[in-house]
Each structure stands twice: as C-alpha cells, then as structure tokens.
Short mmCIF file of C-alpha atoms in Angstrom, two decimals:
data_model
loop_
_atom_site.label_atom_id
_atom_site.label_comp_id
_atom_site.label_asym_id
_atom_site.label_seq_id
_atom_site.Cartn_x
_atom_site.Cartn_y
_atom_site.Cartn_z
CA MET A 30 0.00 0.00 0.00
CA LEU A 31 2.87 2.38 0.81
CA LEU A 32 4.26 1.88 -2.69
CA ASP A 33 1.00 3.21 -4.14
CA LEU A 34 1.67 6.64 -2.66
CA GLY A 35 3.28 9.22 -4.89
CA PRO A 36 6.76 10.66 -4.17
CA ASP A 37 5.30 13.93 -2.87
CA VAL A 38 3.14 12.10 -0.32
CA LEU A 39 6.05 9.90 0.75
CA GLU A 40 8.18 13.00 1.36
CA VAL A 41 5.49 14.46 3.63
CA VAL A 42 5.18 11.17 5.53
CA ALA A 43 8.94 10.97 5.99
CA GLU A 44 9.07 14.46 7.51
CA TYR A 45 7.23 13.07 10.55
CA MET A 46 9.82 10.32 11.08
CA ASP A 47 13.26 10.44 12.65
CA VAL A 48 16.20 10.11 10.27
CA ARG A 49 17.03 6.54 11.29
CA SER A 50 13.48 5.48 10.39
CA VAL A 51 13.67 7.37 7.09
CA LEU A 52 16.82 5.50 6.11
CA GLN A 53 15.36 2.15 7.19
CA LEU A 54 12.26 2.83 5.08
CA ALA A 55 14.39 3.81 2.09
CA ALA A 56 16.37 0.57 2.32
CA THR A 57 13.32 -1.64 1.77
CA THR A 58 12.84 -1.10 -1.99
CA ARG A 59 14.50 0.73 -4.87
CA LEU A 60 11.34 2.81 -5.38
CA LEU A 61 11.33 4.01 -1.79
CA HIS A 62 15.04 4.76 -1.96
CA THR A 63 14.48 6.98 -4.99
CA ALA A 64 11.42 8.66 -3.50
CA VAL A 65 12.79 9.17 0.00
CA ALA A 66 16.55 8.82 0.47
CA ALA A 67 17.44 10.59 -2.78
CA SER A 68 14.89 13.41 -2.41
CA THR A 69 16.58 16.81 -2.09
CA VAL A 70 13.24 18.32 -1.02
CA LEU A 71 12.97 15.88 1.89
CA TRP A 72 16.54 16.31 3.12
CA GLU A 73 16.23 20.08 2.96
CA ALA A 74 13.07 19.82 5.10
CA LEU A 75 14.85 17.52 7.56
CA CYS A 76 17.77 19.96 7.87
CA VAL A 77 15.33 22.80 8.61
CA ARG A 78 13.38 20.67 11.09
CA ASP A 79 16.27 19.10 12.97
CA PHE A 80 18.87 21.89 12.87
CA ARG A 81 16.78 25.11 12.72
CA ILE A 82 18.56 26.39 9.62
CA ALA A 83 16.91 29.19 7.65
CA PRO A 84 14.57 27.71 4.99
CA GLN A 85 15.55 30.21 2.29
CA ALA A 86 19.25 30.01 3.02
CA PHE A 87 20.22 26.45 2.32
CA PRO A 88 21.56 25.83 -1.23
CA ARG A 89 19.01 23.84 -3.17
CA ALA A 90 21.09 22.53 -6.08
CA THR A 91 23.34 20.16 -4.17
CA ALA A 92 22.85 16.42 -4.64
CA GLN A 93 24.61 15.57 -1.34
CA TRP A 94 21.83 16.33 1.11
CA ALA A 95 22.30 13.22 3.22
CA THR A 96 26.02 13.97 3.58
CA LEU A 97 25.33 17.58 4.49
CA TYR A 98 22.75 16.45 7.03
CA ARG A 99 25.39 14.40 8.85
CA ARG A 100 27.87 17.28 8.80
CA MET A 101 25.32 19.66 10.31
CA HIS A 102 26.36 18.18 13.64
CA ALA A 103 29.63 20.14 13.35
CA PRO A 104 28.85 23.61 11.92
CA ILE A 105 31.70 26.11 11.53
CA VAL A 106 31.19 29.84 12.23
CA LEU A 107 33.36 32.31 10.31
CA THR A 108 33.44 36.09 10.74
CA TRP A 109 35.30 39.01 9.17
CA GLY A 110 35.22 42.80 8.89
CA VAL A 111 35.68 45.65 11.35
CA GLY A 112 36.53 44.23 14.77
CA SER A 113 35.60 47.09 17.11
CA ASN A 114 33.34 46.30 20.09
CA GLY A 115 34.33 42.63 19.82
CA ARG A 116 31.75 42.17 17.08
CA LEU A 117 33.67 39.38 15.32
CA GLY A 118 32.97 36.87 18.04
CA PRO A 119 34.08 35.26 21.31
CA GLY A 120 37.83 35.51 21.67
CA GLY A 121 38.12 37.49 18.45
CA GLY A 122 39.44 40.64 20.07
CA HIS A 123 38.91 44.04 18.43
CA THR A 124 41.20 43.66 15.42
CA THR A 125 39.87 44.15 11.90
CA VAL A 126 39.97 40.93 9.83
CA ASP A 127 39.74 41.12 6.03
CA ARG A 128 39.34 37.39 5.31
CA PRO A 129 36.91 34.82 6.78
CA ARG A 130 38.23 33.42 10.04
CA ALA A 131 36.72 30.57 12.05
CA ILE A 132 35.82 31.45 15.64
CA ASP A 133 35.36 29.21 18.66
CA THR A 134 31.66 28.92 19.49
CA SER A 135 31.94 25.70 21.51
CA GLY A 136 30.75 27.55 24.60
CA LEU A 137 27.51 28.48 22.86
CA GLY A 138 26.47 25.19 21.30
CA LYS A 139 26.06 24.25 17.65
CA VAL A 140 25.10 27.37 15.70
CA ALA A 141 22.17 27.12 13.26
CA ARG A 142 21.79 30.75 12.15
CA ILE A 143 23.78 33.96 12.48
CA THR A 144 22.69 37.55 11.83
CA CYS A 145 24.59 40.83 12.11
CA SER A 146 23.38 43.95 13.89
CA GLY A 147 24.98 47.38 13.58
CA PHE A 148 27.79 46.65 16.05
CA GLY A 149 27.52 42.93 16.84
CA MET A 150 26.08 39.54 15.94
CA HIS A 151 23.28 37.26 17.10
CA ALA A 152 23.52 33.47 16.89
CA LEU A 153 20.71 30.92 17.12
CA THR A 154 21.83 27.47 18.22
CA GLN A 155 20.42 24.13 17.16
CA ASP A 156 18.69 23.81 20.54
CA GLY A 157 16.94 27.17 20.09
CA CYS A 158 19.06 29.40 22.35
CA ILE A 159 20.04 32.92 21.27
CA TRP A 160 23.44 34.48 21.96
CA PHE A 161 24.87 37.92 21.25
CA TRP A 162 28.39 39.32 21.05
CA GLY A 163 29.70 42.80 20.30
CA SER A 164 27.71 45.89 21.26
CA PHE A 165 24.04 46.79 20.93
CA ASN A 166 24.63 50.54 20.67
CA GLY A 167 28.28 50.99 19.68
CA TYR A 168 29.52 51.50 23.25
CA GLY A 169 31.28 48.80 25.27
CA SER A 170 31.17 45.15 24.29
CA HIS A 171 29.91 41.69 25.24
CA ASP A 172 32.20 38.70 24.69
CA ARG A 173 29.11 36.49 24.67
CA LEU A 174 25.71 37.16 26.17
CA ARG A 175 22.74 34.80 26.42
CA VAL A 176 19.57 36.63 25.35
CA PRO A 177 17.00 35.72 28.04
CA VAL A 178 14.12 34.47 25.89
CA ASP A 179 11.91 32.10 27.91
CA GLU A 180 11.61 29.39 25.25
CA PRO A 181 13.54 27.88 22.32
CA CYS A 182 13.33 29.96 19.14
CA ARG A 183 13.14 29.01 15.47
CA SER A 184 13.94 32.25 13.69
CA LEU A 185 16.27 35.19 14.29
CA SER A 186 16.66 38.73 12.94
CA SER A 187 18.95 41.65 13.79
CA GLY A 188 18.36 45.39 13.50
CA ARG A 189 20.89 48.14 14.07
CA THR A 190 20.58 48.13 17.88
CA HIS A 191 18.12 45.31 18.56
CA GLY A 192 17.07 41.78 17.72
CA CYS A 193 13.92 39.70 17.42
CA ALA A 194 12.93 36.05 17.15
CA LEU A 195 9.99 33.69 16.77
CA GLY A 196 9.60 31.21 19.60
CA ASP A 197 8.63 27.57 19.19
CA SER A 198 5.27 28.42 20.77
CA GLY A 199 4.56 31.00 18.05
CA ALA A 200 5.26 34.01 20.26
CA ALA A 201 7.23 36.90 18.74
CA TYR A 202 9.99 38.45 20.88
CA ALA A 203 12.17 41.54 20.55
CA TRP A 204 14.96 42.98 22.68
CA THR A 205 17.41 45.82 23.02
CA GLU A 206 19.77 47.01 25.73
CA SER A 207 19.49 49.96 28.08
CA ARG A 208 21.05 49.08 31.43
CA GLN A 209 20.53 45.40 30.61
CA VAL A 210 19.07 43.32 27.80
CA SER A 211 15.29 43.52 28.01
CA VAL A 212 13.09 41.03 26.11
CA VAL A 213 9.45 41.85 25.34
CA GLN A 214 6.71 39.88 23.62
CA CYS A 215 5.38 41.59 20.50
CA ASN A 216 2.05 39.79 20.13
CA SER A 217 -0.91 39.22 22.44
CA ALA A 218 -3.23 36.28 23.05
CA THR A 219 -5.92 37.90 20.90
CA ASP A 220 -3.69 38.29 17.84
CA ALA A 221 -3.73 35.80 14.98
CA PRO A 222 -0.83 33.31 14.88
CA VAL A 223 2.52 34.91 14.03
CA VAL A 224 3.99 34.03 10.63
CA ASP A 225 7.14 36.15 10.71
CA VAL A 226 8.95 38.73 12.85
CA VAL A 227 11.88 40.81 11.57
CA ALA A 228 14.07 43.67 12.70
CA GLY A 229 14.46 46.73 10.51
CA TRP A 230 17.05 49.45 10.94
CA SER A 231 15.17 51.00 13.86
CA HIS A 232 11.86 49.14 14.05
CA VAL A 233 10.33 45.67 14.39
CA ALA A 234 7.69 44.24 12.05
CA VAL A 235 5.39 41.30 12.84
CA LEU A 236 3.31 39.49 10.21
CA PHE A 237 0.26 37.47 11.25
CA ALA A 238 -1.44 34.51 9.57
CA ASN A 239 -4.50 36.60 8.70
CA GLY A 240 -2.33 38.99 6.68
CA ALA A 241 -2.27 41.75 9.29
CA VAL A 242 0.92 43.47 10.48
CA LYS A 243 2.32 45.37 13.43
CA THR A 244 5.33 47.68 13.24
CA ARG A 245 6.94 49.48 16.16
CA HIS A 246 9.96 51.72 16.67
CA VAL A 247 12.71 50.18 18.76
CA ASN A 248 12.18 52.79 21.50
CA ASP A 249 8.52 51.75 21.93
CA LEU A 250 8.77 47.96 21.95
CA GLY A 251 7.32 47.69 25.45
CA THR A 252 3.79 48.43 24.24
CA MET A 253 3.88 46.51 20.95
CA ALA A 254 1.84 43.58 22.28
CA LEU A 255 -1.04 45.96 23.10
CA GLN A 256 -0.96 47.57 19.66
CA ALA A 257 -3.76 46.64 17.25
CA ALA A 258 -2.62 44.84 14.11
CA GLU A 259 -3.45 46.49 10.78
CA GLN A 260 -4.91 44.52 7.89
CA LEU A 261 -2.96 45.12 4.69
CA PRO A 262 -5.07 46.32 1.72
CA LEU A 263 -3.95 43.55 -0.63
CA ASP A 264 -7.27 42.53 -2.22
CA ASP A 265 -6.90 38.83 -3.10
CA ASP A 266 -3.22 38.55 -2.10
CA ARG A 267 -2.10 37.39 1.35
CA ALA A 268 1.29 38.33 2.81
CA VAL A 269 3.48 35.33 3.68
CA GLN A 270 6.81 37.05 4.49
CA VAL A 271 7.84 40.43 5.88
CA VAL A 272 11.22 42.22 5.67
CA ALA A 273 12.32 45.61 6.96
CA GLY A 274 15.06 48.18 6.40
CA ALA A 275 15.62 51.84 7.24
CA ASP A 276 12.20 53.52 7.29
CA PHE A 277 10.61 50.94 5.02
CA THR A 278 8.84 47.59 5.33
CA ALA A 279 7.94 45.12 2.58
CA VAL A 280 5.95 41.91 2.25
CA VAL A 281 5.95 39.02 -0.20
CA THR A 282 2.49 37.58 -0.93
CA ASP A 283 1.26 34.09 -1.72
CA ALA A 284 0.97 35.20 -5.35
CA GLY A 285 4.65 36.17 -5.35
CA HIS A 286 4.01 39.92 -5.46
CA VAL A 287 6.11 42.37 -3.43
CA PHE A 288 4.53 45.37 -1.71
CA LEU A 289 6.49 48.11 0.06
CA TRP A 290 5.54 50.97 2.36
CA ARG A 291 7.48 53.64 4.19
CA GLN A 292 5.33 55.27 6.88
CA SER A 293 1.94 53.54 6.87
CA PRO A 294 0.96 50.07 5.64
CA MET A 295 -2.18 51.67 4.28
CA HIS A 296 -0.01 53.38 1.65
CA LEU A 297 1.81 50.41 0.19
CA GLU A 298 3.00 50.13 -3.41
CA ARG A 299 3.56 47.06 -5.57
CA LEU A 300 6.95 46.51 -7.18
CA ASN A 301 6.60 46.28 -10.95
CA ASP A 302 9.02 45.78 -13.82
CA ASP A 303 9.63 48.39 -16.52
CA SER A 304 6.52 47.30 -18.40
CA GLY A 305 4.28 47.68 -15.35
CA ARG A 306 3.88 43.97 -14.63
CA PRO A 307 4.35 42.75 -11.05
CA ILE A 308 7.79 41.43 -10.18
CA VAL A 309 7.48 37.83 -8.98
CA ALA A 310 9.41 36.72 -5.88
CA THR A 311 9.58 33.74 -3.56
CA HIS A 312 11.29 35.61 -0.72
CA ALA A 313 13.09 38.85 0.09
CA THR A 314 15.81 40.30 2.33
CA ALA A 315 16.44 43.83 3.54
CA CYS A 316 19.00 45.83 5.50
CA TYR A 317 19.42 49.57 5.96
CA GLN A 318 18.56 51.13 2.57
CA THR A 319 18.67 47.96 0.47
CA LEU A 320 15.86 45.59 -0.50
CA SER A 321 16.55 42.40 -2.46
CA ILE A 322 13.93 40.09 -3.90
CA PHE A 323 14.62 36.56 -5.06
CA ASN A 324 12.78 34.11 -7.30
CA SER A 325 13.93 30.56 -6.56
CA ARG A 326 12.09 29.20 -9.59
CA THR A 327 14.18 31.27 -12.00
CA ASN A 328 17.21 31.89 -9.72
CA SER A 329 16.78 35.59 -10.43
CA VAL A 330 17.69 38.38 -8.02
CA ARG A 331 16.91 42.09 -7.97
CA SER A 332 18.39 44.58 -5.50
CA TYR A 333 17.06 48.08 -4.88
CA VAL A 334 18.19 51.10 -2.92
CA VAL A 335 15.12 52.42 -1.11
CA THR A 336 14.93 56.13 -0.28
CA SER A 337 12.09 58.18 1.18
CA THR A 338 10.68 58.79 -2.30
CA ASP A 339 12.25 56.38 -4.76
CA LEU A 340 13.51 52.88 -5.61
CA LYS A 341 16.68 52.46 -7.65
CA ASP A 342 17.64 49.12 -9.20
CA VAL A 343 21.28 48.42 -8.25
CA THR A 344 21.44 44.74 -9.22
CA PRO A 345 24.92 43.72 -10.44
CA ALA A 346 24.59 42.16 -13.89
CA THR A 347 26.84 39.22 -13.00
CA LEU A 348 24.42 37.86 -10.36
CA ALA A 349 22.30 36.27 -13.08
CA SER A 350 24.92 33.61 -13.79
CA LEU A 351 25.87 32.69 -10.23
CA GLY A 352 22.94 30.50 -9.14
CA VAL A 353 22.08 32.67 -6.14
CA CYS A 354 20.02 31.24 -3.27
CA LYS A 355 20.39 34.04 -0.69
CA VAL A 356 21.18 37.76 -0.71
CA THR A 357 22.28 39.70 2.37
CA HIS A 358 23.39 43.26 3.05
CA GLY A 359 25.42 45.29 5.51
CA ASP A 360 25.33 49.07 5.69
CA TRP A 361 27.40 49.51 2.53
CA HIS A 362 28.35 46.00 1.42
CA SER A 363 26.37 43.10 0.01
CA GLY A 364 26.82 39.40 -0.55
CA VAL A 365 25.20 36.35 -2.05
CA LEU A 366 25.31 32.65 -1.27
CA THR A 367 25.20 30.38 -4.31
CA SER A 368 23.67 26.95 -4.75
CA THR A 369 27.20 25.51 -4.79
CA GLY A 370 28.00 26.84 -1.31
CA HIS A 371 30.15 29.77 -2.50
CA VAL A 372 30.10 33.38 -1.28
CA TRP A 373 30.42 36.46 -3.51
CA THR A 374 30.59 40.04 -2.18
CA TRP A 375 30.62 43.61 -3.48
CA GLY A 376 30.17 47.18 -2.29
CA ASN A 377 32.23 49.35 0.04
CA GLY A 378 35.85 48.23 -0.07
CA SER A 379 36.20 47.64 3.65
CA ALA A 380 37.33 44.41 5.29
CA ALA A 381 33.68 43.33 5.42
CA LEU A 382 33.94 42.05 1.84
CA GLY A 383 36.25 39.23 2.93
CA THR A 384 38.48 39.62 -0.13
CA GLY A 385 41.39 41.50 1.40
CA ASN A 386 42.19 45.11 2.21
CA HIS A 387 40.80 47.40 -0.51
CA GLY A 388 41.37 50.62 1.42
CA SER A 389 38.65 53.14 0.61
CA ARG A 390 38.10 51.77 -2.89
CA GLY A 391 34.69 50.30 -3.60
CA VAL A 392 34.26 46.95 -5.34
CA PRO A 393 31.26 47.30 -7.69
CA THR A 394 31.47 43.81 -9.23
CA PRO A 395 30.68 40.68 -7.19
CA THR A 396 33.92 38.89 -6.31
CA GLN A 397 34.17 35.36 -4.93
CA VAL A 398 35.45 34.97 -1.38
CA THR A 399 37.97 32.13 -1.57
CA ILE A 400 40.75 32.55 1.00
CA GLY A 401 39.43 31.40 4.37
CA LEU A 402 36.66 29.27 2.86
CA GLU A 403 38.84 26.52 1.39
CA ASN A 404 37.34 23.00 1.68
CA LEU A 405 34.14 24.40 3.19
CA PHE A 406 30.53 24.33 2.02
CA VAL A 407 28.81 27.53 3.18
CA PHE A 408 25.12 27.07 3.98
CA ASP A 409 24.19 30.50 5.33
CA ILE A 410 25.52 34.06 5.43
CA GLY A 411 24.58 37.21 7.34
CA PHE A 412 25.93 40.74 6.89
CA GLY A 413 25.36 43.94 8.84
CA GLY A 414 27.11 47.16 9.75
CA TRP A 415 30.72 46.83 8.58
CA HIS A 416 31.07 43.12 9.31
CA SER A 417 30.03 39.73 7.95
CA ALA A 418 29.47 36.12 9.01
CA ALA A 419 29.06 32.70 7.41
CA LEU A 420 28.04 29.22 8.54
CA ALA A 421 29.72 26.27 6.87
CA VAL A 422 30.44 22.56 7.08
CA ALA A 423 33.62 20.78 6.05
CA LEU A 424 33.63 19.13 2.64
#
C-alpha cells in the first residue's frame, strides 16, 4: 500500500519520522530509496526541522543532502570585517579581519543561524538558544551574552541596535539594551498566529497569519503587544513574508508579489518591472537602505536602494549567472550565497567584503570569497554594519 503513494506524499510522511526510520524505510525497496533517500526536497526539510537552519538560506542545487545532514552536527562559524566592540565573536578581540576566520563557538552550542546587527552579531543554536556578542549601541562590548528568551526559538533577525525572534510556541519576541538586555513579547493572546517577525534598521515588524501586520519603533517595543494589528489592503493577495530596512517595510504575498511601504501600511505600493507587470518573488531580504527580492524558480535576483521617495535598481549584472540562493546586506556592502555553497561580495571596499584590504576603494562587481573558505561548504551568510558572518560545514 505504501508503494501506491506518490513521491510527494512519501516525502510528507517521511518528515514526521526520525532520520534513522527514514533510512530504514528507504532501504526496503529501490522505489522508496528513490522517493525518499534521494529526495533533495525531503533532506532540505529535515535539515530545517532538525537543525533550525533558515529555509531560504540552504543551497538547493546540491545532490549531497544526506552527507550535508550528517555534517550539520559540526557547523563552523566564520566572521570578518571591522573588529571594534568585539563584534567578530568570542575571543576574536577588536582587530579588523579582512578574510573569513573561524571562531570558537563551543561555549555556545552548535550554531544554526547567524545575523549581524549594527555593532555585533546574534547566533541561534540548534537547541533554540540565542546568543549575542559585540555591542548593541556601539559602546562597550559583550564577549558572549545569552539573550534571556523564555523558550527555544526558530527564527532570528537583527536590527541596528536590537534583535527579534519567533519562539517555538509561536510568540514573537524583541529585545534591546538599556542598562541590561530587556526582552518583550510583540504579540498578544488575541492576535492571529505569528507568521514572521523581523528587525528593521530602527523598528520591528510582525506578520500574522490573517495577513495583518504590526510595526513598532525600537524605542517603543514595550507596548507593541497591546498595539492593534493592521490589515494590509492587498485585495486577493495574502502576505506570507515580511522584511524591513531603514524607514521601510515590505511583504511578499502568496501570489509572489512584493509590496512596500514607508510610513503607513495603508499606503503600500507594488513593485513592478519596466513594463508595469508585477515582479514575482519567492522571498526577500532587507537591510538599511537595500531591498533584495529573489525568485527561486528562476534563480533571479533584484536589489534596490530604497529612499524616502524612490527605488533604484542596483542589481549587479553578473548575479544572473551565479545560481544565487540568498542575498544579504550590511550598511554599505552586500553578498550572495550560491547553490554551490560559495560566497560572492561587493560594495564598500572595507574588510567586510572578505576579499582583502581594498582601502577606501569600492568593489562594484561581485567577487568570490575564496581565502578562508577553502574546503568548506557555506550554507548561510549574514551581513550587517561593517562586518560579515558565514556558517559552513567541512567538505
């Protein structure tokens, strides 16, 4: 009877099994081996489920999912860029590093995701704990600080001076530091289930399952849970992802359309191409003044500089041939992760590019980061401020 099920159904069934059971099932017949053990879709889902990696981050073109799954038990964290405030990690000192350098995170646990704030970094471990190093506001430093969220978390986002996360229970949390790190819940019991929570440059945005949103400035996070959510005027579309930058917020809908607003979600605008047709996206990223949208079906990427009145397409032409699966941005530098586990960077010529010391010269063309990433397969990247980070496994 099991053999009568299609491959798609078998993949869903296998997601509810532990990995040992999946492999035992796959060993029973050639058909099940093809449908289960060799399914890249399944192994991607298992990596997300068991190791809390970002769903949009992991390279989709690799045929070695089972091997990568095993190596997820020993992730490697690499950082580079400006080293002030200890932002490059535990034991990293304050020295600027212009090539990727592995740091010791054994005291934190196995890292699943890493994001960069304006002066530091957040890390989410495979057991759902959140750690921070560097500085929240540019003054002083933390070698490593456990963010006191009351439950394991499954997503993580960094703003300039704050962070936020989605807990396993579905609660949205945000935090910043005054005299100490203070964590607040962003949703209330009467809100719809939370789909996504992200940190912009100076605000937090929460997206709910009914398509409503809340946004709040970092200085007013304490009352965000009491704030009424606003329903987005999207007609037949429903928002499924939210991203945020400096004074702008954007959503991706279930139809693949991208809508952006600056001050009020009631005044959103749809992103269109030059002929007026909607740009189609599967997910988006944002940081500071940059918004990038990505279509995984066509492996196409578009990056925009967002100002108070305008959007300017700043997509490097060479991205089209790289097989991009994730785009990330710092204040003035950008990077992509490719489906082959490689990292390419461009922008301000600081050490944050990871390709050496360029002085004050900008690097307008994406350049592959090679030194420091030898014999590694990078599965996630995060940029912010004037610094960068990557997660990798050994080949």
